[in-house]
Tab-separated table of N, CA and C in Angstrom:
chain	number	residue	atom	x	y	z
Q	282	UNK	N	70.707	118.798	181.295
Q	282	UNK	CA	71.454	118.216	182.632
Q	282	UNK	C	71.223	116.798	182.728
Q	283	UNK	N	72.523	116.282	183.209
Q	283	UNK	CA	72.474	114.951	183.375
Q	283	UNK	C	73.340	114.351	184.763
Q	284	UNK	N	73.242	113.313	185.065
Q	284	UNK	CA	73.617	112.719	186.164
Q	284	UNK	C	74.635	111.458	185.994
Q	285	UNK	N	75.891	111.351	186.332
Q	285	UNK	CA	76.618	110.555	185.863
Q	285	UNK	C	77.480	109.758	186.951
Q	286	UNK	N	77.639	108.374	187.084
Q	286	UNK	CA	78.208	107.590	187.835
Q	286	UNK	C	79.434	106.844	187.096
Q	287	UNK	N	80.671	106.647	187.885
Q	287	UNK	CA	81.640	105.814	187.218
Q	287	UNK	C	82.359	106.419	186.148
Q	288	UNK	N	82.845	105.776	185.319
Q	288	UNK	CA	83.699	106.123	184.393
Q	288	UNK	C	83.007	106.043	182.850
Q	289	UNK	N	82.590	107.457	182.217
Q	289	UNK	CA	81.936	107.526	181.240
Q	289	UNK	C	82.719	107.983	180.034
Q	290	UNK	N	84.017	107.749	180.236
Q	290	UNK	CA	84.895	108.303	178.870
Q	290	UNK	C	85.392	107.109	178.158
Q	291	UNK	N	85.040	107.257	176.856
Q	291	UNK	CA	85.443	106.240	175.894
Q	291	UNK	C	86.831	106.892	175.135
Q	292	UNK	N	87.931	106.041	175.030
Q	292	UNK	CA	89.199	106.558	174.270
Q	292	UNK	C	89.326	106.044	173.018
Q	293	UNK	N	88.707	104.849	172.506
Q	293	UNK	CA	88.823	104.581	171.402
Q	293	UNK	C	88.861	105.483	170.324
Q	294	UNK	N	89.468	105.395	169.199
Q	294	UNK	CA	89.537	106.547	168.067
Q	294	UNK	C	88.594	106.157	166.860
Q	295	UNK	N	88.644	106.929	165.870
Q	295	UNK	CA	87.960	106.865	164.788
Q	295	UNK	C	88.262	105.845	163.925
Q	296	UNK	N	89.457	105.398	164.078
Q	296	UNK	CA	90.339	104.270	163.372
Q	296	UNK	C	90.012	102.756	163.977
Q	297	UNK	N	89.358	102.773	165.177
Q	297	UNK	CA	89.324	101.528	165.934
Q	297	UNK	C	88.250	100.823	165.187
Q	298	UNK	N	88.368	99.353	165.336
Q	298	UNK	CA	87.493	98.502	164.579
Q	298	UNK	C	86.036	98.625	165.457
Q	299	UNK	N	85.031	98.845	164.858
Q	299	UNK	CA	83.914	99.334	165.560
Q	299	UNK	C	82.615	98.558	164.791
Q	300	UNK	N	81.561	98.583	165.761
Q	300	UNK	CA	80.029	97.964	165.579
Q	300	UNK	C	79.022	98.556	165.976
Q	301	UNK	N	78.270	98.804	165.514
Q	301	UNK	CA	76.989	99.747	165.846
Q	301	UNK	C	75.794	98.703	165.618
Q	302	UNK	N	75.022	98.530	166.745
Q	302	UNK	CA	74.003	97.420	166.579
Q	302	UNK	C	72.471	98.404	167.110
Q	303	UNK	N	71.355	98.083	166.623
Q	303	UNK	CA	70.322	98.571	167.007
Q	303	UNK	C	69.345	97.307	167.156
Q	304	UNK	N	69.053	97.048	168.387
Q	304	UNK	CA	67.917	96.061	168.750
Q	304	UNK	C	66.653	96.593	168.815
Q	305	UNK	N	65.936	96.435	167.843
Q	305	UNK	CA	64.700	97.185	167.629
Q	305	UNK	C	63.395	96.500	168.489
Q	306	UNK	N	62.662	97.397	168.824
Q	306	UNK	CA	61.400	97.206	169.333
Q	306	UNK	C	60.559	96.839	168.451
Q	307	UNK	N	59.872	95.801	168.442
Q	307	UNK	CA	59.013	95.488	167.325
Q	307	UNK	C	58.375	94.282	167.300
Q	308	UNK	N	57.785	93.607	166.307
Q	308	UNK	CA	57.135	92.265	166.248
Q	308	UNK	C	57.624	91.039	166.975
Q	309	UNK	N	59.278	91.270	166.947
Q	309	UNK	CA	59.959	90.035	167.750
Q	309	UNK	C	60.357	90.788	169.141
Q	310	UNK	N	59.609	90.455	170.133
Q	310	UNK	CA	60.002	91.139	171.438
Q	310	UNK	C	61.446	91.016	171.907
Q	311	UNK	N	61.795	91.920	172.133
Q	311	UNK	CA	63.163	92.033	172.691
Q	311	UNK	C	63.287	91.095	173.855
Q	312	UNK	N	64.357	90.105	173.882
Q	312	UNK	CA	64.084	88.914	175.017
Q	312	UNK	C	65.595	88.546	175.448
Q	313	UNK	N	65.562	87.661	176.301
Q	313	UNK	CA	66.900	87.118	176.838
Q	313	UNK	C	67.815	86.321	175.551
Q	314	UNK	N	66.933	86.135	174.710
Q	314	UNK	CA	67.502	85.219	173.526
Q	314	UNK	C	68.456	86.312	172.723
Q	315	UNK	N	67.927	87.441	172.551
Q	315	UNK	CA	68.836	88.632	171.952
Q	315	UNK	C	69.786	88.952	172.520
Q	316	UNK	N	69.783	89.013	173.733
Q	316	UNK	CA	70.997	89.195	174.674
Q	316	UNK	C	72.242	88.270	174.493
Q	317	UNK	N	71.794	87.151	174.378
Q	317	UNK	CA	72.888	85.719	173.932
Q	317	UNK	C	73.425	86.025	172.731
Q	318	UNK	N	72.379	86.122	171.819
Q	318	UNK	CA	72.865	85.953	170.468
Q	318	UNK	C	73.847	87.161	170.174
Q	319	UNK	N	73.528	88.184	170.506
Q	319	UNK	CA	74.331	89.544	170.428
Q	319	UNK	C	75.642	89.441	171.193
Q	320	UNK	N	75.824	89.085	172.410
Q	320	UNK	CA	77.051	89.019	173.076
Q	320	UNK	C	77.716	88.068	172.408
Q	321	UNK	N	77.415	86.867	171.703
Q	321	UNK	CA	78.193	85.660	171.294
Q	321	UNK	C	78.660	86.334	170.027
Q	322	UNK	N	77.918	87.031	169.148
Q	322	UNK	CA	78.222	87.725	168.026
Q	322	UNK	C	79.349	88.657	168.314
Q	323	UNK	N	79.166	89.533	169.142
Q	323	UNK	CA	80.285	90.601	169.211
Q	323	UNK	C	81.592	90.019	170.114
Q	324	UNK	N	81.409	89.014	170.726
Q	324	UNK	CA	82.566	88.229	171.494
Q	324	UNK	C	83.437	87.541	170.312
Q	325	UNK	N	82.723	86.893	169.396
Q	325	UNK	CA	83.383	86.440	168.405
Q	325	UNK	C	83.778	87.422	167.349
Q	326	UNK	N	83.150	88.317	167.086
Q	326	UNK	CA	83.510	89.517	166.100
Q	326	UNK	C	84.943	90.270	166.638
Q	327	UNK	N	85.008	90.656	167.988
Q	327	UNK	CA	86.318	91.219	168.334
Q	327	UNK	C	87.268	90.337	168.690
Q	328	UNK	N	86.850	89.121	169.153
Q	328	UNK	CA	88.106	88.275	169.562
Q	328	UNK	C	88.919	87.814	168.305
Q	329	UNK	N	88.140	87.632	167.212
Q	329	UNK	CA	88.768	87.131	166.007
Q	329	UNK	C	89.853	88.317	165.427
Q	330	UNK	N	89.280	89.476	165.469
Q	330	UNK	CA	90.256	90.620	165.304
Q	330	UNK	C	91.395	90.776	166.633
Q	331	UNK	N	91.191	90.449	167.669
Q	331	UNK	CA	92.209	90.512	168.647
Q	331	UNK	C	93.265	89.483	168.435
Q	332	UNK	N	92.902	88.320	168.368
Q	332	UNK	CA	93.840	87.351	168.482
Q	332	UNK	C	93.831	86.119	167.468
Q	333	UNK	N	94.624	85.476	167.007
Q	333	UNK	CA	94.417	84.500	165.918
Q	333	UNK	C	93.886	83.260	166.449
Q	334	UNK	N	93.915	82.824	167.718
Q	334	UNK	CA	93.645	81.725	168.325
Q	334	UNK	C	94.033	81.277	169.663
Q	335	UNK	N	93.997	80.150	170.167
Q	335	UNK	CA	94.330	79.766	171.368
Q	335	UNK	C	93.917	80.389	172.515
Q	336	UNK	N	94.516	80.667	173.594
Q	336	UNK	CA	93.780	80.870	174.878
Q	336	UNK	C	93.606	82.542	174.848
Q	337	UNK	N	94.372	83.450	173.988
Q	337	UNK	CA	94.010	84.746	174.005
Q	337	UNK	C	92.604	84.845	173.283
Q	338	UNK	N	92.333	84.241	172.077
Q	338	UNK	CA	91.225	84.280	171.390
Q	338	UNK	C	90.197	83.710	172.419
Q	339	UNK	N	90.205	82.799	173.094
Q	339	UNK	CA	89.014	82.329	174.008
Q	339	UNK	C	88.910	83.222	175.187
Q	340	UNK	N	89.994	83.704	175.776
Q	340	UNK	CA	89.798	84.691	176.719
Q	340	UNK	C	89.119	85.869	176.279
Q	341	UNK	N	89.582	86.382	175.248
Q	341	UNK	CA	88.918	87.590	174.691
Q	341	UNK	C	87.383	87.365	174.421
Q	342	UNK	N	87.252	86.360	173.830
Q	342	UNK	CA	85.587	86.179	173.275
Q	342	UNK	C	84.908	85.861	174.354
Q	343	UNK	N	85.438	85.217	175.608
Q	343	UNK	CA	84.591	84.936	176.713
Q	343	UNK	C	84.471	86.233	177.556
Q	344	UNK	N	85.382	87.347	177.514
Q	344	UNK	CA	85.323	88.238	178.505
Q	344	UNK	C	84.385	89.415	177.758
Q	345	UNK	N	84.599	89.653	176.519
Q	345	UNK	CA	83.751	90.216	175.634
Q	345	UNK	C	82.298	89.854	175.716
Q	346	UNK	N	82.121	88.696	175.374
Q	346	UNK	CA	80.679	88.122	175.638
Q	346	UNK	C	80.051	88.317	176.861
Q	347	UNK	N	80.838	88.081	177.955
Q	347	UNK	CA	80.370	88.262	179.297
Q	347	UNK	C	79.821	89.703	179.544
Q	348	UNK	N	80.663	90.468	179.339
Q	348	UNK	CA	80.335	91.984	179.529
Q	348	UNK	C	79.269	92.460	178.732
Q	349	UNK	N	79.266	92.040	177.480
Q	349	UNK	CA	78.158	92.436	176.522
Q	349	UNK	C	76.708	91.996	177.024
Q	350	UNK	N	76.853	90.678	177.323
Q	350	UNK	CA	75.603	90.110	177.696
Q	350	UNK	C	75.070	90.604	179.088
Q	351	UNK	N	75.952	90.882	179.991
Q	351	UNK	CA	75.460	91.394	181.288
Q	351	UNK	C	74.772	93.154	181.124
Q	352	UNK	N	75.389	93.850	180.054
Q	352	UNK	CA	75.142	95.102	179.747
Q	352	UNK	C	73.801	95.178	179.148
Q	353	UNK	N	73.628	94.221	178.176
Q	353	UNK	CA	72.317	94.235	177.164
Q	353	UNK	C	71.220	93.324	178.030
Q	354	UNK	N	71.431	92.605	178.877
Q	354	UNK	CA	70.368	91.942	179.941
Q	354	UNK	C	69.964	92.992	180.510
Q	355	UNK	N	70.716	93.868	181.304
Q	355	UNK	CA	70.386	94.742	182.105
Q	355	UNK	C	69.457	95.657	181.141
Q	356	UNK	N	69.826	96.284	180.133
Q	356	UNK	CA	69.215	97.261	179.443
Q	356	UNK	C	67.600	96.496	179.032
Q	357	UNK	N	67.629	95.215	178.556
Q	357	UNK	CA	66.368	94.423	178.158
Q	357	UNK	C	65.514	94.468	179.500
Q	358	UNK	N	66.226	94.115	180.717
Q	358	UNK	CA	65.313	93.836	182.187
Q	358	UNK	C	64.558	95.179	182.536
Q	359	UNK	N	65.514	96.198	182.382
Q	359	UNK	CA	64.939	97.399	183.060
Q	359	UNK	C	64.300	98.605	182.307
Q	360	UNK	N	64.519	98.145	180.982
Q	360	UNK	CA	63.980	99.494	180.171
Q	360	UNK	C	62.499	99.567	179.683
Q	361	UNK	N	62.360	100.655	179.379
Q	361	UNK	CA	61.062	101.136	179.106
Q	361	UNK	C	60.648	100.804	177.684
Q	362	UNK	N	59.634	100.494	177.122
Q	362	UNK	CA	59.558	99.999	175.545
Q	362	UNK	C	60.336	100.872	174.605
Q	363	UNK	N	61.035	100.353	173.734
Q	363	UNK	CA	61.953	101.363	172.808
Q	363	UNK	C	63.180	100.392	172.481
Q	364	UNK	N	63.974	101.073	171.541
Q	364	UNK	CA	65.026	100.072	170.966
Q	364	UNK	C	66.286	100.568	171.774
Q	365	UNK	N	67.181	99.397	171.656
Q	365	UNK	CA	68.167	99.455	172.544
Q	365	UNK	C	69.461	99.737	171.451
Q	366	UNK	N	70.476	100.463	171.712
Q	366	UNK	CA	71.476	100.602	170.894
Q	366	UNK	C	72.734	100.516	171.678
Q	367	UNK	N	73.658	99.621	170.839
Q	367	UNK	CA	74.989	99.032	171.285
Q	367	UNK	C	75.851	99.455	170.274
Q	368	UNK	N	76.769	100.465	170.699
Q	368	UNK	CA	78.115	100.972	170.029
Q	368	UNK	C	79.201	100.287	170.538
Q	369	UNK	N	80.099	99.549	169.956
Q	369	UNK	CA	81.368	99.100	170.495
Q	369	UNK	C	82.590	99.305	169.385
Q	370	UNK	N	83.682	98.994	170.045
Q	370	UNK	CA	84.920	99.307	169.504
Q	370	UNK	C	86.198	98.462	170.052
Q	371	UNK	N	87.139	98.177	169.418
Q	371	UNK	CA	88.310	97.911	169.789
Q	371	UNK	C	89.399	98.306	169.213
Q	372	UNK	N	90.346	98.735	170.154
Q	372	UNK	CA	91.566	99.163	169.722
Q	372	UNK	C	92.621	99.274	170.653
Q	373	UNK	N	93.778	98.615	169.863
Q	373	UNK	CA	95.198	98.234	170.846
Q	373	UNK	C	94.515	97.583	171.927
Q	374	UNK	N	93.953	96.558	172.011
Q	374	UNK	CA	93.644	95.715	173.150
Q	374	UNK	C	92.763	96.213	174.253
Q	375	UNK	N	91.967	97.282	173.693
Q	375	UNK	CA	91.011	97.823	174.703
Q	375	UNK	C	89.696	97.913	174.026
Q	376	UNK	N	88.773	96.937	174.599
Q	376	UNK	CA	87.268	97.090	173.914
Q	376	UNK	C	86.375	97.898	174.853
Q	377	UNK	N	85.662	98.850	173.934
Q	377	UNK	CA	84.729	99.552	174.717
Q	377	UNK	C	83.263	99.464	174.189
Q	378	UNK	N	82.211	99.761	175.000
Q	378	UNK	CA	81.030	99.685	174.520
Q	378	UNK	C	80.198	100.769	175.003
Q	379	UNK	N	79.106	101.239	174.629
Q	379	UNK	CA	78.035	102.013	175.274
Q	379	UNK	C	76.910	101.352	174.534
Q	380	UNK	N	75.769	101.100	175.633
Q	380	UNK	CA	74.420	100.506	175.452
Q	380	UNK	C	73.819	101.838	175.813
Q	381	UNK	N	72.689	102.245	175.028
Q	381	UNK	CA	71.743	103.215	175.381
Q	381	UNK	C	70.295	102.540	175.094
Q	382	UNK	N	69.424	103.045	176.308
Q	382	UNK	CA	68.099	102.686	176.382
Q	382	UNK	C	67.235	103.806	177.008
Q	383	UNK	N	66.091	103.663	177.083
Q	383	UNK	CA	65.216	104.619	177.905
Q	383	UNK	C	64.702	103.670	179.128
Q	384	UNK	N	64.489	104.358	180.117
Q	384	UNK	CA	64.090	103.592	181.550
Q	384	UNK	C	62.842	104.674	182.045
Q	385	UNK	N	61.962	104.187	182.958
Q	385	UNK	CA	61.025	104.784	183.622
Q	385	UNK	C	61.815	105.339	184.818
Q	386	UNK	N	61.083	106.780	185.274
Q	386	UNK	CA	61.537	107.642	186.172
Q	386	UNK	C	62.102	106.801	187.731
Q	387	UNK	N	60.956	105.708	188.058
Q	387	UNK	CA	61.069	105.102	189.260
Q	387	UNK	C	62.338	104.187	189.171
Q	388	UNK	N	62.317	103.355	188.075
Q	388	UNK	CA	63.529	102.655	187.738
Q	388	UNK	C	64.686	103.292	187.819
Q	389	UNK	N	64.885	104.410	187.366
Q	389	UNK	CA	66.224	105.417	187.230
Q	389	UNK	C	66.576	105.721	188.779
Q	390	UNK	N	65.481	105.847	189.495
Q	390	UNK	CA	65.722	106.426	190.915
Q	390	UNK	C	66.128	105.390	191.672
Q	391	UNK	N	65.800	104.045	191.426
Q	391	UNK	CA	66.324	102.925	192.218
Q	391	UNK	C	67.657	102.704	191.732
Q	392	UNK	N	67.825	102.598	190.449
Q	392	UNK	CA	69.216	102.249	189.743
Q	392	UNK	C	70.310	103.265	190.389
Q	393	UNK	N	70.014	104.543	190.255
Q	393	UNK	CA	70.930	105.556	190.851
Q	393	UNK	C	71.283	105.220	192.199
Q	394	UNK	N	70.462	104.997	193.132
Q	394	UNK	CA	70.791	104.635	194.537
Q	394	UNK	C	71.605	103.492	194.680
Q	395	UNK	N	71.355	102.545	193.699
Q	395	UNK	CA	72.536	101.173	193.687
Q	395	UNK	C	73.678	101.686	193.315
Q	396	UNK	N	73.637	102.446	192.150
Q	396	UNK	CA	74.971	102.943	191.512
Q	396	UNK	C	75.879	103.717	192.675
Q	397	UNK	N	74.948	104.357	193.213
Q	397	UNK	CA	75.793	105.424	194.127
Q	397	UNK	C	76.756	104.574	195.276
Q	398	UNK	N	76.158	103.407	195.491
Q	398	UNK	CA	76.792	102.559	196.493
Q	398	UNK	C	77.839	101.746	195.726
Q	399	UNK	N	77.566	101.221	194.693
Q	399	UNK	CA	78.505	100.308	193.696
Q	399	UNK	C	79.829	101.190	193.497
Q	400	UNK	N	79.629	102.448	193.150
Q	400	UNK	CA	80.895	103.147	192.673
Q	400	UNK	C	81.490	103.667	193.802
Q	401	UNK	N	80.871	103.851	195.066
Q	401	UNK	CA	81.848	104.443	196.121
Q	401	UNK	C	82.343	103.534	197.058
Q	402	UNK	N	82.449	102.065	196.851
Q	402	UNK	CA	82.963	101.209	197.442
Q	402	UNK	C	83.788	100.384	196.788
Q	403	UNK	N	84.814	99.492	197.452
Q	403	UNK	CA	85.764	98.360	196.689
Q	403	UNK	C	84.774	97.393	196.019
Q	404	UNK	N	84.871	97.106	194.751
Q	404	UNK	CA	83.887	96.118	194.242
Q	404	UNK	C	83.925	94.836	194.716
Q	405	UNK	N	85.406	94.586	194.836
Q	405	UNK	CA	85.663	93.138	195.702
Q	405	UNK	C	85.153	92.905	196.897
Q	406	UNK	N	85.283	93.804	197.775
Q	406	UNK	CA	84.533	93.514	199.032
Q	406	UNK	C	83.034	93.425	199.106
Q	407	UNK	N	82.314	94.559	198.078
Q	407	UNK	CA	81.238	94.502	197.968
Q	407	UNK	C	80.499	93.303	197.330
Q	408	UNK	N	81.288	92.837	196.500
Q	408	UNK	CA	80.866	91.496	195.861
Q	408	UNK	C	80.634	90.566	196.926
Q	409	UNK	N	81.611	90.343	197.707
Q	409	UNK	CA	81.542	89.277	198.674
Q	409	UNK	C	80.169	89.591	199.447
Q	410	UNK	N	80.122	90.880	200.155
Q	410	UNK	CA	79.057	91.172	200.771
Q	410	UNK	C	77.797	90.826	200.118
Q	411	UNK	N	77.555	91.137	199.021
Q	411	UNK	CA	76.424	90.872	198.349
Q	411	UNK	C	76.014	89.313	198.113
Q	412	UNK	N	77.304	88.451	197.670
Q	412	UNK	CA	77.142	87.096	197.568
Q	412	UNK	C	76.318	86.492	198.777
Q	413	UNK	N	77.122	86.955	200.204
Q	413	UNK	CA	76.581	86.505	201.318
Q	413	UNK	C	75.278	86.772	201.617
Q	414	UNK	N	74.836	88.174	201.136
Q	414	UNK	CA	73.375	88.465	201.541
Q	414	UNK	C	72.494	87.653	200.548
Q	415	UNK	N	72.840	87.565	199.206
Q	415	UNK	CA	72.027	86.556	198.379
Q	415	UNK	C	71.907	85.246	198.943
Q	416	UNK	N	72.816	84.656	199.661
Q	416	UNK	CA	72.836	83.285	199.981
Q	416	UNK	C	71.988	83.068	201.266
Q	417	UNK	N	71.700	84.246	201.955
Q	417	UNK	CA	70.763	84.318	203.181
Q	417	UNK	C	69.365	84.458	202.483
Q	418	UNK	N	69.242	85.216	201.458
Q	418	UNK	CA	67.793	85.644	201.095
Q	418	UNK	C	67.746	85.551	199.590
Q	419	UNK	N	67.450	84.549	199.109
Q	419	UNK	CA	67.530	84.352	197.457
Q	419	UNK	C	66.507	85.185	196.845
Q	420	UNK	N	65.602	85.917	197.570
Q	420	UNK	CA	64.551	86.933	196.977
Q	420	UNK	C	64.989	88.366	196.546
Q	421	UNK	N	66.414	88.309	197.126
Q	421	UNK	CA	66.809	89.759	197.033
Q	421	UNK	C	67.139	90.309	195.682
Q	422	UNK	N	66.507	91.424	195.127
Q	422	UNK	CA	66.528	91.945	193.921
Q	422	UNK	C	67.352	93.191	193.769
Q	423	UNK	N	67.855	93.601	192.606
Q	423	UNK	CA	68.811	94.431	192.272
Q	423	UNK	C	70.106	94.406	193.040
Q	424	UNK	N	70.593	93.456	193.317
Q	424	UNK	CA	72.082	93.280	193.944
Q	424	UNK	C	73.189	93.830	193.345
Q	425	UNK	N	73.073	94.054	192.059
Q	425	UNK	CA	74.200	94.291	191.208
Q	425	UNK	C	75.436	93.392	191.104
Q	426	UNK	N	74.875	91.962	191.518
Q	426	UNK	CA	76.156	91.170	191.350
Q	426	UNK	C	76.780	90.993	189.948
Q	427	UNK	N	76.007	91.170	188.940
Q	427	UNK	CA	76.739	90.952	187.673
Q	427	UNK	C	77.766	92.266	187.542
Q	428	UNK	N	77.468	93.376	187.639
Q	428	UNK	CA	78.076	94.749	187.708
Q	428	UNK	C	79.448	94.693	188.509
Q	429	UNK	N	79.065	94.091	189.598
Q	429	UNK	CA	80.316	94.001	190.717
Q	429	UNK	C	81.437	93.005	190.023
Q	430	UNK	N	80.731	91.876	189.570
Q	430	UNK	CA	81.701	90.758	188.923
Q	430	UNK	C	82.561	91.318	187.799
Q	431	UNK	N	81.894	92.214	187.054
Q	431	UNK	CA	82.482	92.855	185.828
Q	431	UNK	C	83.656	93.575	186.575
Q	432	UNK	N	83.568	94.447	187.494
Q	432	UNK	CA	84.411	95.137	187.974
Q	432	UNK	C	85.618	94.483	188.687
Q	433	UNK	N	85.085	93.683	189.718
Q	433	UNK	CA	85.949	92.949	190.524
Q	433	UNK	C	87.084	91.950	189.534
Q	434	UNK	N	86.272	91.045	189.019
Q	434	UNK	CA	86.982	89.883	188.632
Q	434	UNK	C	87.563	90.080	186.924
Q	435	UNK	N	86.786	91.055	186.244
Q	435	UNK	CA	87.374	91.199	184.828
Q	435	UNK	C	87.874	92.368	184.823
Q	436	UNK	N	88.161	93.357	185.869
Q	436	UNK	CA	88.843	94.579	185.747
Q	436	UNK	C	87.863	95.868	184.858
Q	437	UNK	N	86.565	95.565	184.618
Q	437	UNK	CA	86.090	96.458	183.641
Q	437	UNK	C	85.729	97.565	184.352
Q	438	UNK	N	85.827	99.088	183.703
Q	438	UNK	CA	85.753	100.334	184.171
Q	438	UNK	C	84.048	100.572	183.523
Q	439	UNK	N	83.349	100.697	184.713
Q	439	UNK	CA	81.922	100.920	184.082
Q	439	UNK	C	81.413	102.133	184.607
Q	440	UNK	N	80.314	102.861	183.747
Q	440	UNK	CA	79.946	104.265	183.941
Q	440	UNK	C	78.477	104.266	183.394
Q	441	UNK	N	77.675	105.219	183.983
Q	441	UNK	CA	76.489	105.465	183.774
Q	441	UNK	C	76.179	106.779	183.587
Q	442	UNK	N	75.304	107.087	182.553
Q	442	UNK	CA	74.877	108.539	182.420
Q	442	UNK	C	73.404	108.771	182.123
Q	443	UNK	N	72.559	109.493	182.944
Q	443	UNK	CA	71.130	109.676	183.059
Q	443	UNK	C	71.030	110.820	182.499
Q	444	UNK	N	70.117	110.874	181.366
Q	444	UNK	CA	69.917	112.202	180.583
Q	444	UNK	C	68.430	112.355	181.226
Q	445	UNK	N	68.187	113.661	180.995
Q	445	UNK	CA	66.990	114.514	181.218
Q	445	UNK	C	65.576	113.835	180.963
Q	446	UNK	N	64.820	113.863	181.830
Q	446	UNK	CA	63.389	113.280	181.200
Q	446	UNK	C	62.868	113.844	179.927
Q	447	UNK	N	62.372	112.902	179.151
Q	447	UNK	CA	61.789	113.274	177.818
Q	447	UNK	C	60.219	113.697	178.052
Q	448	UNK	N	59.632	114.273	177.083
Q	448	UNK	CA	58.466	114.498	177.143
Q	448	UNK	C	57.245	113.594	177.767
Q	449	UNK	N	57.579	112.429	177.552
Q	449	UNK	CA	56.656	111.271	178.035
Q	449	UNK	C	57.251	110.874	179.490
Q	450	UNK	N	58.151	111.580	180.100
Q	450	UNK	CA	58.604	111.154	181.404
Q	450	UNK	C	59.652	110.050	181.650
Q	451	UNK	N	60.194	109.760	180.492
Q	451	UNK	CA	61.196	108.621	180.822
Q	451	UNK	C	62.519	109.312	180.473
Q	452	UNK	N	63.567	108.472	181.353
Q	452	UNK	CA	64.884	108.814	181.399
Q	452	UNK	C	65.819	108.171	180.471
Q	453	UNK	N	66.691	108.946	179.749
Q	453	UNK	CA	67.582	108.256	178.670
Q	453	UNK	C	68.642	107.632	179.635
Q	454	UNK	N	69.206	106.456	179.458
Q	454	UNK	CA	70.304	105.862	180.112
Q	454	UNK	C	71.272	105.530	179.240
Q	455	UNK	N	72.550	105.787	179.307
Q	455	UNK	CA	73.647	105.365	178.509
Q	455	UNK	C	74.701	104.468	179.928
Q	456	UNK	N	74.849	103.511	179.334
Q	456	UNK	CA	75.851	102.529	179.993
Q	456	UNK	C	77.151	102.368	179.150
Q	457	UNK	N	78.232	102.754	179.950
Q	457	UNK	CA	79.906	102.745	179.277
Q	457	UNK	C	80.582	101.547	180.179
Q	458	UNK	N	81.111	101.089	179.190
Q	458	UNK	CA	82.292	99.887	179.723
Q	458	UNK	C	83.541	99.968	178.840
Q	459	UNK	N	84.388	99.812	179.672
Q	459	UNK	CA	85.935	99.456	178.909
Q	459	UNK	C	86.600	98.193	179.566
Q	460	UNK	N	87.237	97.472	178.691
Q	460	UNK	CA	88.001	96.537	179.280
Q	460	UNK	C	89.309	96.164	178.488
Q	461	UNK	N	90.227	96.087	179.158
Q	461	UNK	CA	91.564	95.886	178.576
Q	461	UNK	C	91.712	94.261	178.209
Q	462	UNK	N	92.056	94.091	177.039
Q	462	UNK	CA	92.036	92.476	176.929
Q	462	UNK	C	93.891	92.110	176.837
Q	463	UNK	N	94.728	93.001	176.814
Q	463	UNK	CA	96.124	92.605	176.894
Q	463	UNK	C	96.322	91.884	178.018
């Protein structure tokens, strides 16, 4: 059994330019540093393939980098110990990514409540509401501003699938995103 929110369909085919990464839990703690390096690498990797230079290249690199960074930061921030898998592809101007990690049951419950709201309302309106609420209360956590910015300002289609609990009580989480670069 699984629970899904948003768009969890990826359509890039087997001929798409692809990249699969594993951010391994190990001696080097997964940290914000890994998020930035990974997002910069993938932004550059796909932007070079998408456009030869100029504004298209810069826009693609920035958009992909921002999307990847936001998703990996969330995976690092809210994960339960373990590896994070990043599967991405580019085909016909459509960038797609799936980030897979595990989270604790409590975290999954809080995140599902947030996603129920984020996916049921207009992202632009909700983004403005959240910005205003955060300005009034700087300690507000779990606002979803990054995800809302991706949906509202970048036109990203996002989705999440929560998998059944494992034997150790953790939940598998897959985060999906697609972004049209054309």
